[in-house]
Coordinates of C-alpha atoms in Angstrom, one line a residue:
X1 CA 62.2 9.4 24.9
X2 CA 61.0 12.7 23.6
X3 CA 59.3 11.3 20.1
X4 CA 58.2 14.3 17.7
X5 CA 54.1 14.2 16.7
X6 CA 52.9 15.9 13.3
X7 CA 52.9 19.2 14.6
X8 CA 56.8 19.7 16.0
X9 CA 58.2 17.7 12.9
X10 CA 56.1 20.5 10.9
X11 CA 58.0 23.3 12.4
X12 CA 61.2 21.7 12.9
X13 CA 61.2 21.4 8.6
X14 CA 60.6 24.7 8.8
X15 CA 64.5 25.4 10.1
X16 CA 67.9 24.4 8.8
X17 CA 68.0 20.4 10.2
X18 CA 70.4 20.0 13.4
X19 CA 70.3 16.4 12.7
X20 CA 70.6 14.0 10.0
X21 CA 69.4 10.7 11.4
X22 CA 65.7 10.3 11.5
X23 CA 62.9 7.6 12.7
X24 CA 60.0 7.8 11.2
X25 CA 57.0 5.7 13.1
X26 CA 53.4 6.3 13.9
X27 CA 49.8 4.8 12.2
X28 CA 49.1 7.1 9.8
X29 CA 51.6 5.4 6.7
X30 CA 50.1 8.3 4.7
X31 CA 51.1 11.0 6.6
X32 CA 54.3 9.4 7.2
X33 CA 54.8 9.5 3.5
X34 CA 54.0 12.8 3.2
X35 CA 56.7 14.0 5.6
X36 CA 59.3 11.8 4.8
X37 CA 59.1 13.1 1.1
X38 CA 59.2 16.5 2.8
X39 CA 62.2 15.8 4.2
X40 CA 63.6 14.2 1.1
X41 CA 62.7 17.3 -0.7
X42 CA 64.4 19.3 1.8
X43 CA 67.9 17.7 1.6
X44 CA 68.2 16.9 -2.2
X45 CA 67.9 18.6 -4.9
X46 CA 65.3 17.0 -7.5
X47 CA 67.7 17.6 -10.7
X48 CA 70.3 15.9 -8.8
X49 CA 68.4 12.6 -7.2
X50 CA 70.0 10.5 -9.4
X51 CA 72.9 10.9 -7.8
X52 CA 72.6 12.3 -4.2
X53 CA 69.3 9.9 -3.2
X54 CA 69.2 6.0 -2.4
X55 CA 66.5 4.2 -1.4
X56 CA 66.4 0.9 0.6
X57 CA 63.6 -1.8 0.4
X58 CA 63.1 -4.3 3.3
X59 CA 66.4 -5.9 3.7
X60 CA 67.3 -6.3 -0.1
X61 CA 70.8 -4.6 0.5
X62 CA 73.1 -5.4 4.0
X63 CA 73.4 -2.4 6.5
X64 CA 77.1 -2.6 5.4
X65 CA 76.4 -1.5 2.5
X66 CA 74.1 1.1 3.0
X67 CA 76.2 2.6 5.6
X68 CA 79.2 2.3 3.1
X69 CA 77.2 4.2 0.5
X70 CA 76.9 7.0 3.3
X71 CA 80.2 7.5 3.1
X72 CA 79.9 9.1 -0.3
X73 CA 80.5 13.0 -1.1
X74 CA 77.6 14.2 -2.7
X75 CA 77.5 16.0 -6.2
X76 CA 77.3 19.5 -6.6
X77 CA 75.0 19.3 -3.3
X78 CA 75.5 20.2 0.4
X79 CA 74.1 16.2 1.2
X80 CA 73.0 12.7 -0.1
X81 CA 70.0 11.5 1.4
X82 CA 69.5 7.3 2.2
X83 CA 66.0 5.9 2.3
X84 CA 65.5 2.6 3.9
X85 CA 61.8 2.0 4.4
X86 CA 61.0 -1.5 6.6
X87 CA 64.4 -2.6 7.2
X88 CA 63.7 -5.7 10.1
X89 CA 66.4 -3.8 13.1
X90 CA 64.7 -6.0 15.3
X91 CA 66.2 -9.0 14.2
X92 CA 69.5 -7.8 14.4
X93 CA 71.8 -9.8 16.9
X94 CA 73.3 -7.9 20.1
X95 CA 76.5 -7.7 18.7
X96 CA 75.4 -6.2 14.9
X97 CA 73.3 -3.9 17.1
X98 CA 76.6 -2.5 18.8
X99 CA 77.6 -2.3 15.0
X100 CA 74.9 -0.7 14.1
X101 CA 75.3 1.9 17.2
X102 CA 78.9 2.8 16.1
X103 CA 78.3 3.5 12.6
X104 CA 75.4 5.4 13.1
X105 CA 77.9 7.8 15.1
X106 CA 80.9 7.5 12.7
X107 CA 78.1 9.0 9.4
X108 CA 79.2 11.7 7.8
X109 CA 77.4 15.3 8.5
X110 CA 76.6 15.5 5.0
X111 CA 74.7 12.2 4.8
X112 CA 70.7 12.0 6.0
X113 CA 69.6 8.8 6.6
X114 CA 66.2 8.0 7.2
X115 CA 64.5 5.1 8.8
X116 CA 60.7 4.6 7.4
X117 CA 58.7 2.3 9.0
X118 CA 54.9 1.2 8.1
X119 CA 52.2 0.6 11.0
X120 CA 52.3 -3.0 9.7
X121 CA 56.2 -3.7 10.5
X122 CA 56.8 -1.2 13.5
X123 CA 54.7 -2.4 16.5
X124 CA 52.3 0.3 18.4
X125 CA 52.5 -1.8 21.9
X126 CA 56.0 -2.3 24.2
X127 CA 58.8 -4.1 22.0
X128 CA 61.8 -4.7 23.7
X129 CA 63.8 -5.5 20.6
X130 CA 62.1 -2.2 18.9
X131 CA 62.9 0.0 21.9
X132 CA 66.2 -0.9 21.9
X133 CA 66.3 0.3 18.2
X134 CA 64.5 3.0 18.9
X135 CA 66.6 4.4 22.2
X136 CA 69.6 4.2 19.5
X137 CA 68.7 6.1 16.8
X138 CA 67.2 9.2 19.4
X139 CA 70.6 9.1 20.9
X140 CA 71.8 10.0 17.7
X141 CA 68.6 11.4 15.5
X142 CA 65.1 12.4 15.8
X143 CA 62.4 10.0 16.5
X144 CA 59.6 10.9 14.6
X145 CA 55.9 9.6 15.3
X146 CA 53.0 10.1 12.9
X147 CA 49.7 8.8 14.1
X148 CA 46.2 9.8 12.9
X149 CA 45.2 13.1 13.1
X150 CA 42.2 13.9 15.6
X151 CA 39.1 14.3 13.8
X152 CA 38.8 18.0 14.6
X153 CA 42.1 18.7 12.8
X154 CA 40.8 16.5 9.7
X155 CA 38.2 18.6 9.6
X156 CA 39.4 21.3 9.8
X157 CA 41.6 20.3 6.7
X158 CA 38.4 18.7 4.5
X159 CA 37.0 22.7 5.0
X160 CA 40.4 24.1 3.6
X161 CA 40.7 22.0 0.7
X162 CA 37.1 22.4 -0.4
X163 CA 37.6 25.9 -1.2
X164 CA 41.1 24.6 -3.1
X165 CA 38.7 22.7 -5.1
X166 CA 36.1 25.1 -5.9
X167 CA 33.3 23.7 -3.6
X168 CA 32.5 23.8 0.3
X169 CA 32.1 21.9 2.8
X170 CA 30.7 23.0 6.9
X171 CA 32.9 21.8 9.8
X172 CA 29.7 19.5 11.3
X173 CA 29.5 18.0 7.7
X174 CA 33.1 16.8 7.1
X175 CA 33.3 15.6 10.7
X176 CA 30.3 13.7 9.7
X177 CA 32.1 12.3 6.6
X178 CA 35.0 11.3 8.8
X179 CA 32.6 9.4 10.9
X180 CA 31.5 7.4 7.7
X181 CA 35.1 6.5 6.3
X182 CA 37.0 6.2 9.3
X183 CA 40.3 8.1 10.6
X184 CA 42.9 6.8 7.8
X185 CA 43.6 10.2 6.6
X186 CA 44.6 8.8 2.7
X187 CA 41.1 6.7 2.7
X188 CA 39.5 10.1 3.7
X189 CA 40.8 12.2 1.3
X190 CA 40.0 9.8 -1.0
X191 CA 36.7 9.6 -0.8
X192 CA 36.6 13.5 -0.6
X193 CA 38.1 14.3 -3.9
X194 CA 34.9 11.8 -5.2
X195 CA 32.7 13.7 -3.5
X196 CA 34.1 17.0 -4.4
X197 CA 34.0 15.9 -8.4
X198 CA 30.1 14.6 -7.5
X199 CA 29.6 17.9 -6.3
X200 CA 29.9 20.0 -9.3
X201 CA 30.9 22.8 -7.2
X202 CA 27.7 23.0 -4.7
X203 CA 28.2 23.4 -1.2
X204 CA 28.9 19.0 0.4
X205 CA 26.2 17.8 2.2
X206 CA 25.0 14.7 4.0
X207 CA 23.1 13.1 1.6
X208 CA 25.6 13.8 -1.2
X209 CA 28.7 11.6 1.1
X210 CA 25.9 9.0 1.9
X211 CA 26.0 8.7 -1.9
X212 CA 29.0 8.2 -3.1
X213 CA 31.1 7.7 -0.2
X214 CA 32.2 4.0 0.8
X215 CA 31.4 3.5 4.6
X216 CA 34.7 2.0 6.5
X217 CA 33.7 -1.6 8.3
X218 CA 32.8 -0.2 11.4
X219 CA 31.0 2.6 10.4
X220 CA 28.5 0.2 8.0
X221 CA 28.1 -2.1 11.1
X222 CA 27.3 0.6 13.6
X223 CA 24.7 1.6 10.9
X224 CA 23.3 -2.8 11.3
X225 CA 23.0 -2.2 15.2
X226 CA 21.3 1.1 14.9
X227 CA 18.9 0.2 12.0
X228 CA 18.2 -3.3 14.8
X229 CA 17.7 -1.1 17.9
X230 CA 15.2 1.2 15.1
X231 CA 13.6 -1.9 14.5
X232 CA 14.4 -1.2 10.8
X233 CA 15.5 -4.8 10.5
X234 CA 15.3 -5.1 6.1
X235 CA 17.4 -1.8 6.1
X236 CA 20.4 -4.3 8.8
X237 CA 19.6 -7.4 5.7
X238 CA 20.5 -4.5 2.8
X239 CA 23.7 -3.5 4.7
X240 CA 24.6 -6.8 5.7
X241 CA 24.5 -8.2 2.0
X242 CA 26.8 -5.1 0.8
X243 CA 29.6 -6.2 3.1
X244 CA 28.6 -9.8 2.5
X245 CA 29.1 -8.3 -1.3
X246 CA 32.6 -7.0 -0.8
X247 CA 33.9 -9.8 0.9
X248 CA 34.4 -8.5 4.5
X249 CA 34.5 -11.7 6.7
X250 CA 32.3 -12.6 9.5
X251 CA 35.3 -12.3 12.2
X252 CA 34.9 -8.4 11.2
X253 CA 31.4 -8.3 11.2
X254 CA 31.0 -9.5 14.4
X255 CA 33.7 -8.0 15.7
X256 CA 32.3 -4.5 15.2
X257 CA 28.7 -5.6 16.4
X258 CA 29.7 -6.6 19.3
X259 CA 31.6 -3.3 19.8
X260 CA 28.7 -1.4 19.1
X261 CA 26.3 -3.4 21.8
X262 CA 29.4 -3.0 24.3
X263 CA 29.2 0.4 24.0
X264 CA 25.1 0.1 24.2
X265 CA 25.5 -1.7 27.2
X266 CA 28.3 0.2 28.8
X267 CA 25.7 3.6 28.0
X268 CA 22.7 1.9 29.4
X269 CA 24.2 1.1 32.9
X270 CA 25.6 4.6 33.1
X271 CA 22.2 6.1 32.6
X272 CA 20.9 3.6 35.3
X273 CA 23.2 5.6 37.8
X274 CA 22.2 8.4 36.8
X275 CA 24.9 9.3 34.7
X276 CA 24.6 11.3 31.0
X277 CA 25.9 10.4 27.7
X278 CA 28.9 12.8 28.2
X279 CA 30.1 11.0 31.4
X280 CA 29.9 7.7 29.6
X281 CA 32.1 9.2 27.0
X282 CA 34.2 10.4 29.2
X283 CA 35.2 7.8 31.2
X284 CA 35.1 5.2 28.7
X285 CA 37.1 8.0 26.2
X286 CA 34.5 6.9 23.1
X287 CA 36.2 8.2 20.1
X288 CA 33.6 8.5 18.0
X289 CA 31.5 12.1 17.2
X290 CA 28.3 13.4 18.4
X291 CA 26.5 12.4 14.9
X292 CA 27.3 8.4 15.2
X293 CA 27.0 8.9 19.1
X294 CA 23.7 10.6 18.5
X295 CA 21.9 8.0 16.8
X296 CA 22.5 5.0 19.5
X297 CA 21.9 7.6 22.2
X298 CA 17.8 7.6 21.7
X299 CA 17.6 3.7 21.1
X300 CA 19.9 2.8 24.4
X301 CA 17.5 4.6 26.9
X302 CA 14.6 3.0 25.5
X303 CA 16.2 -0.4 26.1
X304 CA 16.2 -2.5 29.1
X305 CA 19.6 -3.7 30.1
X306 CA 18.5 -7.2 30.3
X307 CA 17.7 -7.3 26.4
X308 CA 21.3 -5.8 25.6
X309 CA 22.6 -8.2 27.9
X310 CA 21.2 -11.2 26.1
X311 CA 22.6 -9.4 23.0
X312 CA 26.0 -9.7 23.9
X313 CA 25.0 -13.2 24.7
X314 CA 24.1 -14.0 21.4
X315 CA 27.3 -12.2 19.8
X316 CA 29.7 -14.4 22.0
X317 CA 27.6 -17.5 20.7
X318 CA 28.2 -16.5 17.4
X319 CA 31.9 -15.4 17.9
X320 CA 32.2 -19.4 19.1
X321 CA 29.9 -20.6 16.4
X322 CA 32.0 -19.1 13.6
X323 CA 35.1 -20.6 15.0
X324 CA 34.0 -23.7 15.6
X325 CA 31.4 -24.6 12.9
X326 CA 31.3 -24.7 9.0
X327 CA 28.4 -22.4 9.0
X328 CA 28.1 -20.1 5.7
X329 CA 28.8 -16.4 6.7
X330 CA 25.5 -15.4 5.1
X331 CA 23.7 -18.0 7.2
X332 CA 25.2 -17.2 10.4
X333 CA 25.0 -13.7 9.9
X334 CA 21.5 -13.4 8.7
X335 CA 20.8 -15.7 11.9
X336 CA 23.2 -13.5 14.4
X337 CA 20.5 -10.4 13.0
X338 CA 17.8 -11.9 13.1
X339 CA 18.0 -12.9 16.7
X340 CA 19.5 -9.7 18.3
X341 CA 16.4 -8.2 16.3
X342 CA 14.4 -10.7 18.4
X343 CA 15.6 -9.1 22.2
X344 CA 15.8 -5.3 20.9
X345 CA 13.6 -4.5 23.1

């Protein structure tokens, strides 16, 4: 089914809506938000909310009802709007489906009514239930997916609302700061709008985001298993006692290790036949940028492929161990570091 992405729902609000029933799925909850309000925006009037806009939480109020309040003439406005963020559709029976189906066809013209879903409720994979829900409301609406923006286009952004903010910031430097907090695009700017005010309006650079911006998960473990294969081992302790610090669990921290040496490992046998970093990234579609690429690059082709094997060794027998054993985190995570520091090389 023909889903809309960021871009098309952009320049479909852009036009008088053909449709008043819309879907609203995808990863990114904050861009989501963003558009949905858009759309709100578009439809009602903001003196006249009070009357022309309802919203919907979970399943607090029946279908029945909401559909019944869509039947109501809106006041001194062209429509009403409905809101009904995380209702569960795919518990719905075969037969309330049907229902569901036939009043979605019988709503009035004037009434929008918008489905909102968060990444936690609405399921990325195949959902049979879901894509029944989902077939339904295309027939009559527009399925709209929001998923993280590509890191180029976030970029790209982070350079545009520097100068809104009386500061700058290069293209290589914010895809940089990207790299640090991750792809959630409401984390991001976040953490930007910190490191604008820390900026006093000089021009952003690296050293002022590895100041005062707070690394994602993955990005402070990639930073362990480079500071390991650099042999820096106290700078792997300092890390590893931050996240110890903020309470990240050891299910996490492992998780993202062994990610890292995967990768490592996955590198290491493509430059054994004689294949370059690019292919590697290629074929194995690594999301990450050149700058976190760049510092495992150096370390992997300086390491035998029988020392990263017994690495990932040692991460599955610490995977089991944490499972399986009453072993502090710090204890078992000082000991996971200090033996993969033992096979770097």
């Amino acid at each position: 089914m023909p889903f809309k992405d960021e871009d098309s729902f952009a320049r479909l609000l852009k036009n008088p809506l053909e449709k008043n029933i819309f879907l609203f799925t995808g990863d990114d909850d904050y861009l989501k938000e963003f558009y949905c309000n858009k759309l709100t925006e578009k439809t009602v009037d903001e003196s006249l909310k009070f009357f022309n806009f309802h919203k919907y939480e979970d399943d607090e109020t029946e279908l029945d009802s909401i559909f019944s309040d869509g039947d109501n003439l809106p006041v001194m406005s062209d429509r009403i709007c409905l809101l009904v963020r995380n209702y569960p559709l795919d518990k719905l029976s075969a037969k309330e489906l049907q229902s569901f189906e036939q009043s979605l066809g019988e709503l009035p013209e004037t009434t929008v009514l918008i489905f909102y879903f968060s990444s936690a409720v609405f399921p990325s994979g195949k959902n049979a239930k879901w894509d029944a829900v989902t077939k339904i409301i295309d027939k009559y609406g527009i399925v709209v997916k929001i998923d993280h923006r590509t890191q180029g286009k976030t970029a790209k952004l982070l350079v545009s609302r520097a100068k809104e903010r009386g500061t700058s910031i290069d293209y290589d430097t914010a895809l940089y700061l990207i790299d640090c907090v991750g792809d959630d695009l409401q984390i991001i700017l976040n953490e930007f709008n910190k490191i604008c005010a820390f900026s006093c309006g000089e021009p952003i650079t690296r050293e002022m985001i590895d100041l005062t911006a707070a690394k994602s998960v993955e990005a402070s473990v990639f930073d362990i298993s480079t500071s390991i294969f650099s042999g820096d081992t106290d700078n792997a302790f300092r890390i590893l006692n931050e996240l110890l610090r903020q309470k990240v669990s050891s299910s996490s921290i492992i998780g993202a290790l062994a990610n890292a040496y995967v990768n490592a490992y996955r590198l290491k046998v493509a430059l054994n036949c004689d294949k370059g970093p690019e292919d590697f990234k290629n074929e194995f579609r690594y999301k990450e940028t050149k700058y976190t690429f760049s510092k495992i690059s150096p370390f992997v082709k300086k390491s035998k492929l029988s020392s990263l094997r017994k690495a990932l060794d040692i991460l599955s027998e610490t995977d089991v161990k944490s499972k399986s054993s009453s072993t502090p985190d710090d204890i078992l995570l000082t000991e996971l570091i200090t033996k993969l520091a033992s096979v770097r090389e």
